[in-house]
Amino acid sequence: MTKSCKDYIKMNVITLCLLAVAMARSTNGGLPPPERPYKILMLLPAASKSHKNVFMAFSEALADRGHKVVILSGLPQSSKHPNVLEINHEMPYMGDASKSVFEKGKSVGGGLGTFAITLPAMAREMYKVPSVKQLYEKRREFDIIIVNHMFNEIAYPFVHKLPFITVATPGMDARQSAILGNVLNPSYAPNLLGSYPHPLSVWQRIKNTFMHIFIPFFWRNWAVVPLIQKEISAQFPDLPPLLDLERNQSLTLINSHFSITTPVPLLPSQVEVGAMHCRPVKPLPQDLESWLIGAGSEGVIYFSLGSVTRGESMPPEYIKTFLEAFRRLPQRVLWKYEGELKDAPDNVRISSWLPQQDILGHNNVKVFISHGGLLSLQESIYHAVPLLVLPIFGDQPRNGMFVKDSGLGHMLVWEELSADRIVNALTDIISNPKYKRNVAKMSASLRDQLTTPQERAVFWTEYVIRHRGSPQLRCPAAQLSWVEFLMLDVVGLLLLLLLLLLLLIHRLLKAVSTALFNSNAKKKKD
Ligand SMILES: *[C@@H]1O[C@H](CO)[C@@H](O)[C@H](O)[C@H]1NC(C)=O
């Protein structure tokens, strides 16, 4: 073979390889190319790491399409994509919140109360941060703005008179659904902090109805938004109220999927993109791989309380209980733990960072001990690993109840934690095949979709841009007052009419009876 011929073949092989890599990388294979690269602004100034993880998967799917994405958050850069630019406002508030997560769980409203302090403070300072101010001034250059719905009312000055969409990072949130005009029925739809096995008993429906009303009232009218509004109004006196701006969203992408939650009716403007961040496994570092294999047929227990809860913030008595339990188990335990662990038995390996999805996707991992954060739950279901959930705060108790009710594993509460309980729960999950069977079934349903969640997120974002805010998606119910929506005026008028009718009939009967009586009396007289 001549040299040039060899080079030619080599070149073609390289091109083919690059093409294959590009195709494997692209999560949006089914979509036609966009009309032009768009400029997209993502606002999640008050987001935890896990909320940001949803946005990272989303931003990279958009960036793979050639769009330029700018992300404003309070967290360090985590994307290496050349089309993703991250801006960190560096205000400390969200970071501080993680210190007391074990305390948070015990406070009213699952810890929502702390936001009444941090969010107004952020609203006061954020627009003074030079990088944020600059971004705010350039906001009209973007084709679309994407806001993390939960906790981020402080970002709404950006979206005034501009098309925007929201991402419901905690999954279906009845309060957020109502903003778009889809008021969910508390007779069966879970609230943000609790879910019940179906069908709900009368008592559960009373509690659920109370929560459906209380959570929005607490957030929007009482403890949080009014305080943010005061700070924002002081800086932007001509801006419409934040809650009016919020109602002008074109679309919401919901981080849920019907196979892993209670199915509910959705509007065209509510698109499910749950488990968008889940992906097939990548190879593990060699030593970790051999350690997992080395556990033999007993297998491995993976233990992580997520990105917000750091191992060292766990009260020492809990650590002792876990170590005592692990000492009694034949499995190996891989624990995401920051700091030093004294007296750890030989079957326990700790590490401050672990590639969670690649571990969950490993054949020898039998169970995941989790705090029940939504992303961890989604990853566990996607990779078909049964769970032992120990919820700490927020929506975690709800997710724990879901795991228990769906037969995906067990839930334990921290206050009643003991080595016996841990050992019993883990042994049951590992030895009884029903948990693995249930989670594998759910996983198969979650993966069985016409389009990928990334594809849908990208398609609908581009759709809203192409259709300039897509007014055709909006449900008129979003513009109605409660009186109009519940038809209280109509019911009231009908009742009034009925009352008048009854009055009329009463009068008529009285007149007739008087006439009859009179004529009878007359006859008698005669
Ligand atoms: C509401 O949204 C539309 C389309 O997205 C936009 O054109 C309009 O200016 C927005 N209104 C306000 C008050 O922000």
Coordinates of C-alpha atoms and ligand atoms in Angstrom, one line a residue:
M1 CA 0.0 0.0 0.0
T2 CA 1.3 3.5 -0.8
K3 CA 1.8 6.0 1.9
S4 CA -0.9 8.4 0.7
C5 CA -3.4 5.5 0.5
K6 CA -2.6 4.6 4.1
D7 CA -3.0 8.2 5.2
Y8 CA -6.3 8.3 3.4
I9 CA -7.6 5.3 5.3
K10 CA -6.2 6.6 8.6
M11 CA -8.0 9.9 8.0
N12 CA -11.3 8.2 7.3
V13 CA -11.0 6.1 10.3
I14 CA -10.3 9.2 12.4
T15 CA -13.3 11.0 10.9
L16 CA -15.5 7.9 11.5
C17 CA -14.4 7.7 15.1
L18 CA -15.1 11.4 15.7
L19 CA -18.5 11.0 14.1
A20 CA -19.2 8.0 16.4
V21 CA -18.1 10.0 19.4
A22 CA -20.3 12.9 18.4
M23 CA -23.3 10.7 17.9
A24 CA -22.8 8.9 21.2
R25 CA -22.4 12.3 23.0
S26 CA -25.4 13.8 21.4
T27 CA -28.5 13.3 23.6
N28 CA -30.6 15.2 21.1
G29 CA -30.1 12.9 18.1
G30 CA -33.8 13.0 17.0
L31 CA -34.1 16.7 16.5
P32 CA -33.5 18.6 13.3
P33 CA -30.7 21.2 13.6
P34 CA -31.8 24.6 15.1
E35 CA -32.4 27.6 12.8
R36 CA -29.5 29.4 14.5
P37 CA -27.5 29.2 17.7
Y38 CA -29.5 30.9 20.5
K39 CA -28.3 32.9 23.5
I40 CA -29.8 31.3 26.7
L41 CA -29.7 32.7 30.2
M42 CA -30.2 30.3 33.1
L43 CA -31.0 31.9 36.5
L44 CA -30.6 29.9 39.7
P45 CA -29.0 32.3 42.1
A46 CA -30.6 30.5 45.1
A47 CA -30.0 26.9 44.2
S48 CA -28.5 24.0 46.1
K49 CA -26.0 21.8 44.4
S50 CA -28.6 19.2 43.5
H51 CA -30.8 21.8 41.8
K52 CA -27.8 22.9 39.9
N53 CA -27.1 19.3 38.7
V54 CA -30.5 19.4 36.9
F55 CA -29.5 22.6 35.2
M56 CA -26.0 21.2 34.2
A57 CA -27.6 18.3 32.3
F58 CA -30.0 20.7 30.7
S59 CA -27.4 23.3 29.8
E60 CA -25.1 20.8 28.3
A61 CA -27.9 19.3 26.2
L62 CA -28.6 22.8 24.8
A63 CA -24.8 23.6 24.4
D64 CA -24.4 20.3 22.4
R65 CA -26.9 21.9 19.9
G66 CA -24.6 24.9 19.5
H67 CA -26.5 27.3 21.7
K68 CA -24.6 29.6 24.1
V69 CA -25.7 29.2 27.7
V70 CA -24.9 31.6 30.5
I71 CA -25.7 30.3 34.1
L72 CA -26.0 32.5 37.1
S73 CA -25.7 30.6 40.4
G74 CA -24.0 30.9 43.8
L75 CA -21.9 27.8 43.2
P76 CA -18.5 27.1 41.7
Q77 CA -18.1 26.2 38.1
S78 CA -18.9 22.6 37.2
S79 CA -19.2 22.5 33.4
K80 CA -16.3 22.2 31.0
H81 CA -18.4 22.6 28.0
P82 CA -17.1 25.4 25.7
N83 CA -20.6 26.7 25.1
V84 CA -21.5 27.0 28.8
L85 CA -20.4 30.1 30.8
E86 CA -20.9 30.0 34.5
I87 CA -21.2 33.1 36.7
N88 CA -20.9 32.8 40.5
H89 CA -22.4 35.7 42.4
E90 CA -20.4 34.4 45.5
M91 CA -23.0 35.5 48.0
P92 CA -22.6 33.1 51.0
Y93 CA -26.2 32.4 51.9
M94 CA -26.9 29.1 50.2
G95 CA -23.6 27.6 51.4
D96 CA -24.4 28.4 55.0
A97 CA -27.7 26.6 54.9
S98 CA -26.0 23.2 54.7
K99 CA -24.4 23.4 58.1
S100 CA -27.5 22.7 60.0
V101 CA -29.4 20.2 57.8
F102 CA -29.8 17.8 60.6
E103 CA -31.5 20.6 62.6
K104 CA -33.6 21.8 59.7
G105 CA -35.6 18.6 59.5
K106 CA -37.0 19.2 63.0
S107 CA -38.3 22.7 62.2
V108 CA -41.8 23.6 60.9
G109 CA -42.4 23.3 57.2
G110 CA -39.4 20.9 56.7
G111 CA -36.9 23.8 57.0
L112 CA -38.7 26.2 54.6
G113 CA -38.6 28.8 57.3
T114 CA -34.8 29.5 57.0
F115 CA -35.5 30.9 53.5
A116 CA -37.5 33.8 55.1
I117 CA -34.1 35.1 56.3
T118 CA -31.7 34.2 53.5
L119 CA -33.8 35.1 50.4
P120 CA -34.7 38.7 51.4
A121 CA -31.0 39.2 52.3
M122 CA -30.0 37.9 48.9
A123 CA -32.7 40.1 47.2
R124 CA -31.1 43.1 48.9
E125 CA -27.6 42.5 47.8
M126 CA -27.7 40.5 44.6
Y127 CA -28.3 43.3 42.1
K128 CA -25.4 45.2 43.6
V129 CA -22.9 42.4 42.8
P130 CA -21.1 43.8 39.7
S131 CA -21.3 40.5 37.6
V132 CA -25.0 40.3 38.3
K133 CA -25.6 43.9 37.5
Q134 CA -23.8 43.5 34.2
L135 CA -25.8 40.5 33.4
Y136 CA -29.0 42.3 34.3
E137 CA -28.2 45.1 31.9
K138 CA -27.6 42.7 29.1
R139 CA -30.7 40.6 29.7
R140 CA -32.4 41.7 26.5
E141 CA -29.7 40.1 24.4
F142 CA -30.8 36.6 25.3
D143 CA -33.4 34.7 23.3
I144 CA -34.8 33.1 26.4
I145 CA -34.4 33.1 30.1
I146 CA -34.8 30.0 32.2
V147 CA -35.5 30.3 35.9
N148 CA -35.2 27.7 38.6
H149 CA -38.7 28.0 39.9
M150 CA -38.2 27.0 43.5
F151 CA -36.6 29.6 45.8
N152 CA -35.7 32.0 43.0
E153 CA -38.3 34.8 43.1
I154 CA -35.3 37.2 43.4
A155 CA -34.5 36.5 39.8
Y156 CA -37.9 37.8 38.4
P157 CA -36.7 41.4 37.7
F158 CA -34.7 39.8 34.8
V159 CA -37.8 38.4 33.1
H160 CA -39.9 41.6 32.9
K161 CA -41.2 41.9 29.3
L162 CA -39.1 39.0 28.2
P163 CA -40.1 35.4 27.4
F164 CA -39.0 32.9 30.0
I165 CA -39.6 29.3 31.1
T166 CA -39.1 27.7 34.5
V167 CA -37.7 24.4 35.7
A168 CA -39.5 22.7 38.6
T169 CA -36.4 21.0 40.0
P170 CA -38.2 19.3 42.9
G171 CA -40.6 17.6 40.5
M172 CA -44.3 18.1 40.5
D173 CA -45.1 21.0 42.9
A174 CA -48.8 21.7 43.3
R175 CA -48.1 25.4 44.1
Q176 CA -46.2 25.8 40.8
S177 CA -48.7 23.9 38.8
A178 CA -51.5 26.2 40.0
I179 CA -49.5 29.2 38.7
L180 CA -49.9 27.8 35.2
G181 CA -53.6 27.2 35.7
N182 CA -53.5 23.5 36.6
V183 CA -54.8 23.3 40.2
L184 CA -54.2 19.8 41.3
N185 CA -56.9 18.0 43.3
P186 CA -55.8 17.3 46.9
S187 CA -58.0 14.2 47.0
Y188 CA -55.0 12.3 45.4
A189 CA -52.2 14.7 44.2
P190 CA -49.3 14.7 46.7
N191 CA -48.1 17.9 48.2
L192 CA -44.5 19.1 48.2
L193 CA -43.7 17.7 51.6
G194 CA -45.8 14.5 51.9
S195 CA -47.2 11.7 49.9
Y196 CA -49.7 9.0 51.0
P197 CA -50.5 5.5 49.7
H198 CA -53.5 5.5 47.4
P199 CA -56.4 5.7 48.0
L200 CA -56.1 8.4 50.7
S201 CA -58.2 8.0 53.9
V202 CA -60.5 10.8 55.0
W203 CA -57.9 11.9 57.5
Q204 CA -55.1 11.9 55.0
R205 CA -57.2 13.9 52.5
I206 CA -57.8 16.5 55.3
K207 CA -54.1 16.7 56.0
N208 CA -53.3 16.8 52.3
T209 CA -55.8 19.6 51.6
F210 CA -54.4 21.6 54.5
M211 CA -50.9 21.3 53.1
H212 CA -52.0 22.1 49.6
I213 CA -53.4 25.4 51.0
F214 CA -50.8 26.1 53.7
I215 CA -47.6 25.7 51.7
P216 CA -48.5 28.3 49.0
F217 CA -50.0 30.6 51.6
F218 CA -46.8 30.4 53.8
W219 CA -44.5 31.0 50.8
R220 CA -46.4 33.5 48.7
N221 CA -48.5 35.5 51.1
W222 CA -47.0 35.2 54.5
A223 CA -43.4 34.4 55.3
V224 CA -41.2 34.6 52.3
V225 CA -42.3 36.4 49.1
P226 CA -43.7 39.6 50.8
L227 CA -40.2 40.1 52.4
I228 CA -38.5 39.6 49.0
Q229 CA -41.0 41.9 47.4
K230 CA -40.1 44.7 49.8
E231 CA -36.4 44.4 48.9
I232 CA -37.0 44.2 45.2
S233 CA -39.6 47.1 45.2
A234 CA -37.0 49.3 46.9
Q235 CA -34.6 48.8 44.0
F236 CA -37.1 48.5 41.1
P237 CA -40.0 50.7 42.0
D238 CA -41.7 50.4 38.6
L239 CA -41.6 46.6 38.3
P240 CA -44.9 44.7 38.4
P241 CA -45.3 42.4 41.5
L242 CA -43.0 39.4 41.5
L243 CA -45.9 37.0 41.6
D244 CA -47.5 38.7 38.5
L245 CA -44.2 38.3 36.6
E246 CA -44.0 34.7 37.7
R247 CA -47.4 34.0 36.2
N248 CA -46.2 35.2 32.8
Q249 CA -44.0 32.0 32.3
S250 CA -44.5 30.4 28.9
L251 CA -43.7 26.8 29.9
T252 CA -42.4 24.7 32.8
L253 CA -40.1 21.7 32.6
I254 CA -40.9 19.4 35.5
N255 CA -38.2 17.2 37.0
S256 CA -40.5 14.2 37.3
H257 CA -41.9 11.3 35.3
F258 CA -45.2 9.4 35.7
S259 CA -43.4 6.1 36.3
I260 CA -41.7 7.4 39.4
T261 CA -44.4 9.5 41.0
T262 CA -48.2 9.9 41.2
P263 CA -49.5 10.4 37.6
V264 CA -51.5 13.7 37.4
P265 CA -53.1 15.6 34.5
L266 CA -50.8 18.0 32.8
L267 CA -51.2 21.1 30.6
P268 CA -49.5 21.5 27.2
S269 CA -47.2 24.0 29.0
Q270 CA -46.1 21.4 31.6
V271 CA -43.5 19.1 30.2
E272 CA -42.0 16.2 32.2
V273 CA -38.3 15.9 31.9
G274 CA -37.6 13.8 35.0
A275 CA -34.3 12.0 35.5
M276 CA -32.7 14.3 32.8
H277 CA -29.4 14.0 34.5
C278 CA -29.4 10.2 34.6
R279 CA -27.0 8.6 32.1
P280 CA -25.5 5.2 31.2
V281 CA -22.5 4.1 33.3
K282 CA -18.9 4.9 32.6
P283 CA -16.0 2.8 33.7
L284 CA -14.9 3.2 37.4
P285 CA -11.4 4.0 38.5
Q286 CA -9.5 0.7 38.5
D287 CA -9.0 0.4 42.3
L288 CA -12.6 1.1 43.1
E289 CA -13.7 -1.4 40.5
S290 CA -11.6 -4.1 42.0
W291 CA -12.7 -3.2 45.5
L292 CA -16.4 -3.6 44.4
I293 CA -15.7 -6.9 42.7
G294 CA -13.6 -8.0 45.7
A295 CA -16.8 -8.0 47.9
G296 CA -17.7 -11.3 46.2
S297 CA -21.3 -12.5 46.0
E298 CA -22.3 -10.8 49.2
G299 CA -22.1 -7.5 47.3
V300 CA -21.7 -3.9 48.3
I301 CA -23.8 -1.3 50.1
Y302 CA -23.5 2.2 48.9
F303 CA -24.1 5.0 51.4
S304 CA -24.4 8.7 50.6
L305 CA -26.4 11.5 52.1
G306 CA -26.1 13.6 49.0
S307 CA -24.3 16.8 48.0
V308 CA -25.8 19.1 50.6
T309 CA -25.4 16.9 53.7
R310 CA -21.8 16.4 54.5
G311 CA -20.8 13.2 56.4
E312 CA -19.0 15.1 59.1
S313 CA -22.1 17.1 60.0
M314 CA -23.7 13.9 61.1
P315 CA -24.1 13.7 65.0
P316 CA -21.5 11.3 66.4
E317 CA -24.1 9.0 67.9
Y318 CA -25.4 8.2 64.5
I319 CA -21.9 7.6 63.1
K320 CA -21.4 5.1 66.0
T321 CA -24.7 3.3 65.2
F322 CA -23.9 3.0 61.5
L323 CA -20.4 1.6 62.2
E324 CA -21.8 -0.9 64.7
A325 CA -24.4 -2.0 62.1
F326 CA -21.8 -2.3 59.3
R327 CA -19.5 -4.3 61.5
R328 CA -22.2 -7.0 61.7
L329 CA -22.9 -7.2 58.0
P330 CA -21.1 -9.6 55.5
Q331 CA -21.3 -6.9 52.7
R332 CA -18.7 -4.2 52.0
V333 CA -19.9 -0.7 52.5
L334 CA -18.8 2.3 50.4
W335 CA -19.6 5.5 52.3
K336 CA -19.4 9.0 50.8
Y337 CA -18.0 10.7 53.9
E338 CA -15.9 13.9 54.3
G339 CA -13.3 13.8 57.0
E340 CA -11.8 11.1 59.1
L341 CA -13.6 8.1 60.5
K342 CA -12.1 6.5 63.5
D343 CA -12.8 2.8 64.4
A344 CA -14.2 2.0 60.9
P345 CA -14.3 -1.8 60.4
D346 CA -12.4 -3.4 57.5
N347 CA -15.4 -3.8 55.3
V348 CA -16.1 0.0 55.2
R349 CA -14.4 2.3 52.7
I350 CA -14.9 6.1 52.8
S351 CA -14.3 8.7 50.2
S352 CA -15.2 12.4 50.1
W353 CA -16.3 12.2 46.4
L354 CA -17.6 9.2 44.5
P355 CA -19.0 8.8 40.9
Q356 CA -22.5 8.0 42.2
Q357 CA -24.1 6.9 38.9
D358 CA -21.3 4.7 37.9
I359 CA -21.4 3.0 41.3
L360 CA -25.2 2.6 41.3
G361 CA -24.8 1.1 37.8
H362 CA -22.3 -1.5 39.0
N363 CA -23.6 -5.1 39.2
N364 CA -22.3 -5.8 42.6
V365 CA -24.0 -2.9 44.3
K366 CA -27.0 -4.3 46.2
V367 CA -28.6 -1.4 48.0
F368 CA -28.3 2.4 48.3
I369 CA -28.5 4.0 51.7
S370 CA -29.8 7.5 50.8
H371 CA -31.2 10.7 52.4
G372 CA -33.9 10.4 49.7
G373 CA -33.0 13.5 47.7
L374 CA -34.9 13.5 44.5
L375 CA -31.9 13.2 42.2
S376 CA -30.5 10.3 44.2
L377 CA -33.9 8.6 44.1
Q378 CA -34.1 9.1 40.3
E379 CA -30.5 7.7 39.9
S380 CA -31.3 4.7 42.1
I381 CA -34.4 3.9 40.1
Y382 CA -32.7 4.5 36.7
H383 CA -29.9 2.1 37.6
A384 CA -32.4 -0.3 39.3
V385 CA -30.9 -0.3 42.9
P386 CA -33.2 -0.8 45.9
L387 CA -33.1 1.8 48.6
L388 CA -32.9 2.3 52.4
V389 CA -34.0 5.9 52.8
L390 CA -33.2 8.1 55.9
P391 CA -35.0 11.4 55.1
I392 CA -33.6 14.6 56.7
F393 CA -35.6 17.5 55.5
G394 CA -37.7 19.2 52.7
D395 CA -39.2 16.7 50.2
Q396 CA -37.1 13.8 51.5
P397 CA -39.7 12.4 53.8
R398 CA -42.1 12.4 50.8
N399 CA -39.6 10.5 48.7
G400 CA -38.9 8.1 51.5
M401 CA -42.7 7.3 51.8
F402 CA -42.7 6.8 48.0
V403 CA -39.9 4.2 48.3
K404 CA -41.7 2.4 51.1
D405 CA -45.1 2.5 49.5
S406 CA -43.8 1.4 46.1
G407 CA -41.9 -1.5 47.6
L408 CA -38.5 -0.2 46.4
G409 CA -37.0 -0.6 49.9
H410 CA -37.3 0.6 53.4
M411 CA -37.4 4.0 55.2
L412 CA -36.0 4.6 58.7
V413 CA -36.4 7.8 60.8
W414 CA -33.3 9.2 62.5
E415 CA -34.9 9.6 65.9
E416 CA -35.4 5.8 66.1
L417 CA -32.1 4.7 64.5
S418 CA -30.4 1.7 66.0
A419 CA -27.9 -0.8 64.7
D420 CA -30.5 -3.6 64.8
R421 CA -32.9 -1.6 62.7
I422 CA -30.3 -0.8 60.1
V423 CA -29.1 -4.4 59.9
N424 CA -32.6 -5.8 59.7
A425 CA -33.7 -3.3 57.0
L426 CA -30.5 -3.9 54.9
T427 CA -30.7 -7.7 55.3
D428 CA -34.4 -7.8 54.2
I429 CA -33.7 -5.6 51.2
I430 CA -30.7 -7.7 50.1
S431 CA -32.2 -11.1 50.8
N432 CA -35.8 -10.6 49.6
P433 CA -35.8 -10.4 45.8
K434 CA -39.0 -8.4 45.6
Y435 CA -37.3 -5.1 46.2
K436 CA -34.9 -5.6 43.3
R437 CA -37.8 -6.8 41.1
N438 CA -39.9 -3.8 41.9
V439 CA -37.2 -1.3 41.2
A440 CA -36.1 -3.0 38.0
K441 CA -39.7 -2.8 36.8
M442 CA -39.9 0.9 37.5
S443 CA -36.5 1.4 35.9
A444 CA -37.7 -0.3 32.7
S445 CA -40.8 2.0 32.6
L446 CA -38.7 5.1 33.2
R447 CA -36.3 4.2 30.4
D448 CA -39.1 3.3 28.0
Q449 CA -39.8 6.7 26.3
L450 CA -40.4 7.9 22.8
T451 CA -38.0 10.8 23.3
T452 CA -35.3 11.3 25.9
P453 CA -35.9 13.9 28.7
Q454 CA -33.0 16.0 27.3
E455 CA -34.6 15.9 23.8
R456 CA -37.9 17.2 25.2
A457 CA -36.2 19.9 27.3
V458 CA -34.3 21.1 24.2
F459 CA -37.2 20.9 21.9
W460 CA -39.6 22.9 24.1
T461 CA -37.0 25.5 24.9
E462 CA -36.4 26.1 21.2
Y463 CA -40.1 26.0 20.6
V464 CA -40.8 28.8 23.0
I465 CA -38.0 30.8 21.4
R466 CA -39.3 30.1 17.8
H467 CA -42.9 31.1 18.9
R468 CA -41.8 34.2 20.8
G469 CA -43.1 33.2 24.2
S470 CA -45.6 30.7 22.7
P471 CA -48.9 32.4 23.9
Q472 CA -50.7 29.4 22.3
L473 CA -49.6 27.2 25.2
R474 CA -51.2 29.3 27.9
C475 CA -54.2 28.0 29.8
P476 CA -56.7 30.8 30.5
A477 CA -57.2 29.4 34.0
A478 CA -53.9 31.0 35.0
Q479 CA -55.5 34.5 34.6
L480 CA -58.6 33.7 36.7
S481 CA -59.1 34.8 40.3
W482 CA -60.0 32.1 42.9
V483 CA -63.6 33.3 42.8
E484 CA -63.8 32.9 39.0
F485 CA -61.8 29.6 39.0
L486 CA -64.0 27.9 41.6
M487 CA -67.1 29.6 40.0
L488 CA -68.1 30.9 43.4
D489 CA -69.8 33.8 41.6
V490 CA -71.8 31.5 39.4
V491 CA -72.7 29.2 42.3
G492 CA -73.6 32.3 44.3
L493 CA -75.8 33.7 41.6
L494 CA -77.5 30.3 41.0
L495 CA -78.2 30.1 44.8
L496 CA -79.7 33.6 44.7
L497 CA -81.9 32.7 41.8
L498 CA -83.0 29.5 43.6
L499 CA -83.8 31.5 46.7
L500 CA -85.9 34.0 44.6
L501 CA -87.7 31.2 43.0
L502 CA -88.5 29.6 46.3
L503 CA -89.7 32.9 47.6
L504 CA -91.9 33.4 44.5
I505 CA -93.4 29.9 44.9
H506 CA -94.0 30.6 48.6
R507 CA -95.8 33.8 47.8
L508 CA -97.8 32.2 45.1
L509 CA -98.9 29.3 47.3
K510 CA -99.8 31.7 50.0
A511 CA -101.9 33.8 47.6
V512 CA -103.6 30.7 46.3
S513 CA -104.3 29.3 49.8
T514 CA -105.6 32.8 51.0
A515 CA -107.9 32.9 47.9
L516 CA -109.2 29.4 48.6
F517 CA -109.6 30.1 52.3
N518 CA -111.5 33.3 51.6
S519 CA -113.9 31.6 49.1
N520 CA -114.5 28.7 51.5
A521 CA -115.2 31.2 54.3
K522 CA -117.6 33.1 52.0
K523 CA -119.4 29.8 51.1
K524 CA -119.8 28.9 54.8
K525 CA -121.2 32.4 55.5
D526 CA -123.7 32.0 52.8
Ligands
LIG1 C1 -45.2 38.3 29.2 O1 -44.6 37.3 28.3 C2 -44.7 37.7 26.9 C3 -44.2 36.6 26.1 O2 -43.3 35.8 26.6 C4 -43.9 39.0 26.8 O3 -43.9 39.4 25.4 C5 -44.4 40.1 27.7 O4 -43.7 41.3 27.6 C6 -44.4 39.6 29.1 N1 -45.1 40.6 30.0 C7 -44.5 41.0 31.1 C8 -45.3 42.0 31.9 O5 -43.4 40.7 31.5

